[in-house]
Amino acid sequence: MAELKIKARLSFVKLFRPESYMGGEPRYAVALLIPKENKNTINKIKEAIEKAKQDGMKKHGWTSGTVKNTNFKTPLHDGDIKFEENSSLYEAYEGCMFMNASNRKRPVLIDLDGEPLTEEELYSGCWGNCILSIYPFDKGGGKGVSASIRGVQKYKDDVNLGGDAPVTEDSFSDFGEEDEFFK
């Protein structure tokens, strides 16, 4: 298992309550976007994945053929392909690599001062310093390398990818009087 520390933009943030995906065990999860120009970070991720493959060869008896098999899974993907699948849902993925990470345990979620974050503060679109574990798995017929999110320290705001503008008290000001409803 390799520890990996990277800066990334967060997407599909599900870090405050675990959610089940396709009937699986509930997990905390996030997608991490890394601009393709950030070659240093992408190379760090690739190196951690290669180390996990080597660990899998020792731990699970994998061969070089196992890790080259097209069914072998890794956590790093091309965001341009996701963007082509659905450009409105994955607009921010264009020009990025992305990595899905999850954990059964709730990750540490803090700001730059080490204070706990709220859901309003840590959202899809903000940037974070992320701590992950990269490890091999061989379970239920599936083989590959996975990423576990262990902690996120938010360091920068950006456009919210969820599309929802925050609701404030002023959002209700244009409703008018109750009587106008029945006119």
Short mmCIF file of C-alpha atoms in Angstrom, two decimals:
data_model
loop_
_atom_site.label_atom_id
_atom_site.label_comp_id
_atom_site.label_asym_id
_atom_site.label_seq_id
_atom_site.Cartn_x
_atom_site.Cartn_y
_atom_site.Cartn_z
CA MET A 1 0.00 0.00 0.00
CA ALA A 2 1.30 3.43 -0.93
CA GLU A 3 0.36 6.73 0.64
CA LEU A 4 -0.28 9.47 -1.90
CA LYS A 5 -0.62 13.20 -1.24
CA ILE A 6 -1.99 15.32 -4.08
CA LYS A 7 -3.80 18.58 -4.78
CA ALA A 8 -7.02 18.11 -6.74
CA ARG A 9 -10.40 19.61 -7.52
CA LEU A 10 -13.22 17.68 -5.86
CA SER A 11 -16.22 16.32 -7.76
CA PHE A 12 -19.19 14.21 -6.69
CA VAL A 13 -18.36 14.86 -3.02
CA LYS A 14 -19.97 12.24 -0.79
CA LEU A 15 -17.70 12.62 2.23
CA PHE A 16 -20.12 13.48 5.02
CA ARG A 17 -22.44 10.44 4.84
CA PRO A 18 -21.63 7.08 3.30
CA GLU A 19 -23.71 6.11 0.27
CA SER A 20 -24.28 2.76 -1.36
CA TYR A 21 -23.48 2.38 -5.04
CA MET A 22 -25.23 -0.37 -7.02
CA GLY A 23 -26.25 -2.18 -3.83
CA GLY A 24 -22.71 -2.30 -2.46
CA GLU A 25 -21.49 -1.48 1.01
CA PRO A 26 -22.03 2.21 1.91
CA ARG A 27 -18.85 4.24 1.45
CA TYR A 28 -17.61 7.81 1.64
CA ALA A 29 -16.51 8.81 -1.86
CA VAL A 30 -15.13 11.56 -4.07
CA ALA A 31 -13.81 12.01 -7.60
CA LEU A 32 -10.55 13.97 -7.82
CA LEU A 33 -9.86 16.07 -10.93
CA ILE A 34 -6.26 16.75 -11.93
CA PRO A 35 -5.60 19.08 -14.89
CA LYS A 36 -3.60 17.25 -17.57
CA GLU A 37 -0.99 20.05 -17.50
CA ASN A 38 -0.14 18.97 -13.94
CA LYS A 39 2.21 16.24 -15.10
CA ASN A 40 4.02 16.00 -11.73
CA THR A 41 0.83 14.99 -9.89
CA ILE A 42 -0.27 12.63 -12.65
CA ASN A 43 3.17 10.96 -12.60
CA LYS A 44 2.98 10.63 -8.78
CA ILE A 45 -0.37 8.86 -9.16
CA LYS A 46 0.96 6.56 -11.90
CA GLU A 47 4.00 5.69 -9.74
CA ALA A 48 1.72 4.84 -6.78
CA ILE A 49 -0.43 2.65 -9.06
CA GLU A 50 2.68 0.84 -10.36
CA LYS A 51 3.85 0.25 -6.78
CA ALA A 52 0.42 -1.19 -5.91
CA LYS A 53 0.62 -3.49 -8.96
CA GLN A 54 3.99 -4.77 -7.71
CA ASP A 55 2.47 -5.26 -4.24
CA GLY A 56 -0.38 -7.21 -5.86
CA MET A 57 2.08 -9.44 -7.68
CA LYS A 58 3.68 -10.31 -4.32
CA LYS A 59 0.51 -10.47 -2.24
CA HIS A 60 -1.90 -12.08 -4.73
CA GLY A 61 0.50 -13.89 -7.08
CA TRP A 62 -0.40 -11.74 -10.08
CA THR A 63 1.66 -12.05 -13.21
CA SER A 64 2.59 -9.31 -15.67
CA GLY A 65 -0.24 -10.67 -17.83
CA THR A 66 -2.69 -10.07 -14.98
CA VAL A 67 -1.89 -6.36 -14.69
CA LYS A 68 -1.91 -5.89 -18.49
CA ASN A 69 -5.33 -7.55 -18.87
CA THR A 70 -8.02 -5.16 -20.16
CA ASN A 71 -10.27 -6.16 -17.22
CA PHE A 72 -7.63 -5.05 -14.68
CA LYS A 73 -8.97 -1.94 -12.91
CA THR A 74 -7.06 1.19 -11.92
CA PRO A 75 -8.37 4.39 -10.30
CA LEU A 76 -6.92 6.90 -12.80
CA HIS A 77 -9.03 7.75 -15.85
CA ASP A 78 -9.10 10.21 -18.75
CA GLY A 79 -11.65 12.97 -18.05
CA ASP A 80 -11.99 13.79 -21.76
CA ILE A 81 -13.64 10.39 -22.29
CA LYS A 82 -16.12 11.10 -19.45
CA PHE A 83 -16.75 14.53 -20.96
CA GLU A 84 -17.54 12.94 -24.35
CA GLU A 85 -20.03 10.56 -22.67
CA ASN A 86 -22.03 13.41 -21.14
CA SER A 87 -20.65 16.92 -21.63
CA SER A 88 -23.22 18.64 -19.41
CA LEU A 89 -22.70 16.32 -16.41
CA TYR A 90 -18.91 16.04 -16.79
CA GLU A 91 -18.06 19.51 -18.12
CA ALA A 92 -15.31 20.08 -15.52
CA TYR A 93 -13.64 16.78 -16.49
CA GLU A 94 -12.57 18.13 -19.89
CA GLY A 95 -8.79 18.53 -20.01
CA CYS A 96 -8.34 16.57 -16.76
CA MET A 97 -7.46 13.15 -15.52
CA PHE A 98 -9.68 11.93 -12.68
CA MET A 99 -9.44 9.45 -9.89
CA ASN A 100 -12.27 7.92 -7.87
CA ALA A 101 -11.53 7.31 -4.21
CA SER A 102 -13.69 5.91 -1.41
CA ASN A 103 -13.48 4.62 2.14
CA ARG A 104 -15.67 2.72 4.58
CA LYS A 105 -14.42 5.05 7.32
CA ARG A 106 -15.16 8.77 7.29
CA PRO A 107 -12.08 10.68 6.13
CA VAL A 108 -10.64 13.64 8.01
CA LEU A 109 -12.17 16.83 6.53
CA ILE A 110 -10.48 20.07 7.62
CA ASP A 111 -9.73 23.63 6.51
CA LEU A 112 -6.29 25.25 6.35
CA ASP A 113 -6.49 26.03 10.08
CA GLY A 114 -7.22 22.39 10.93
CA GLU A 115 -10.87 23.11 11.78
CA PRO A 116 -13.59 20.62 10.75
CA LEU A 117 -15.47 21.46 7.56
CA THR A 118 -19.22 21.57 6.96
CA GLU A 119 -21.02 20.32 3.85
CA GLU A 120 -21.44 23.92 2.72
CA GLU A 121 -17.68 24.49 2.90
CA LEU A 122 -16.54 21.25 1.22
CA TYR A 123 -18.43 20.88 -2.05
CA SER A 124 -18.03 19.62 -5.60
CA GLY A 125 -15.83 22.19 -7.29
CA CYS A 126 -13.55 23.29 -4.45
CA TRP A 127 -9.87 22.29 -4.29
CA GLY A 128 -8.22 20.18 -1.63
CA ASN A 129 -4.99 18.70 -0.38
CA CYS A 130 -5.88 15.01 -0.47
CA ILE A 131 -4.31 12.07 1.36
CA LEU A 132 -5.00 8.67 -0.20
CA SER A 133 -3.93 5.07 0.12
CA ILE A 134 -3.32 3.26 -3.17
CA TYR A 135 -3.55 -0.53 -2.85
CA PRO A 136 -4.10 -3.74 -4.83
CA PHE A 137 -7.34 -5.70 -4.58
CA ASP A 138 -8.30 -9.19 -5.65
CA LYS A 139 -11.90 -9.75 -4.64
CA GLY A 140 -14.98 -11.36 -6.14
CA GLY A 141 -13.24 -12.12 -9.40
CA GLY A 142 -12.14 -8.51 -9.83
CA LYS A 143 -8.50 -7.53 -9.78
CA GLY A 144 -6.92 -4.13 -9.79
CA VAL A 145 -5.67 -1.11 -7.90
CA SER A 146 -7.94 1.10 -5.86
CA ALA A 147 -7.73 4.43 -4.04
CA SER A 148 -8.93 5.06 -0.50
CA ILE A 149 -9.57 8.67 0.53
CA ARG A 150 -8.17 9.22 4.02
CA GLY A 151 -8.32 12.99 4.37
CA VAL A 152 -9.08 16.27 2.62
CA GLN A 153 -7.84 19.71 3.59
CA LYS A 154 -9.73 22.35 1.60
CA TYR A 155 -7.42 25.04 0.32
CA LYS A 156 -9.35 26.92 -2.37
CA ASP A 157 -12.89 27.76 -3.47
CA ASP A 158 -13.98 27.49 -7.09
CA VAL A 159 -17.19 27.30 -9.12
CA ASN A 160 -19.65 24.82 -7.60
CA LEU A 161 -19.97 21.85 -9.97
CA GLY A 162 -23.33 20.85 -8.50
CA GLY A 163 -25.03 23.70 -10.29
CA ASP A 164 -27.05 24.73 -7.26
CA ALA A 165 -26.66 28.31 -6.12
CA PRO A 166 -26.89 28.62 -2.34
CA VAL A 167 -30.30 29.60 -0.97
CA THR A 168 -30.24 32.65 1.30
CA GLU A 169 -32.94 34.63 3.09
CA ASP A 170 -32.94 37.04 0.12
CA SER A 171 -33.88 34.16 -2.19
CA PHE A 172 -37.43 34.34 -0.81
CA SER A 173 -37.91 38.10 -1.25
CA ASP A 174 -39.63 37.88 -4.65
CA PHE A 175 -42.51 35.65 -3.49
CA GLY A 176 -44.74 38.59 -2.59
CA GLU A 177 -47.78 38.51 -0.34
CA GLU A 178 -49.80 35.35 0.38
CA ASP A 179 -52.95 36.89 -1.08
CA GLU A 180 -51.31 37.18 -4.52
CA PHE A 181 -51.22 33.38 -4.70
CA PHE A 182 -55.03 33.19 -4.98
CA LYS A 183 -55.47 35.92 -7.63
#
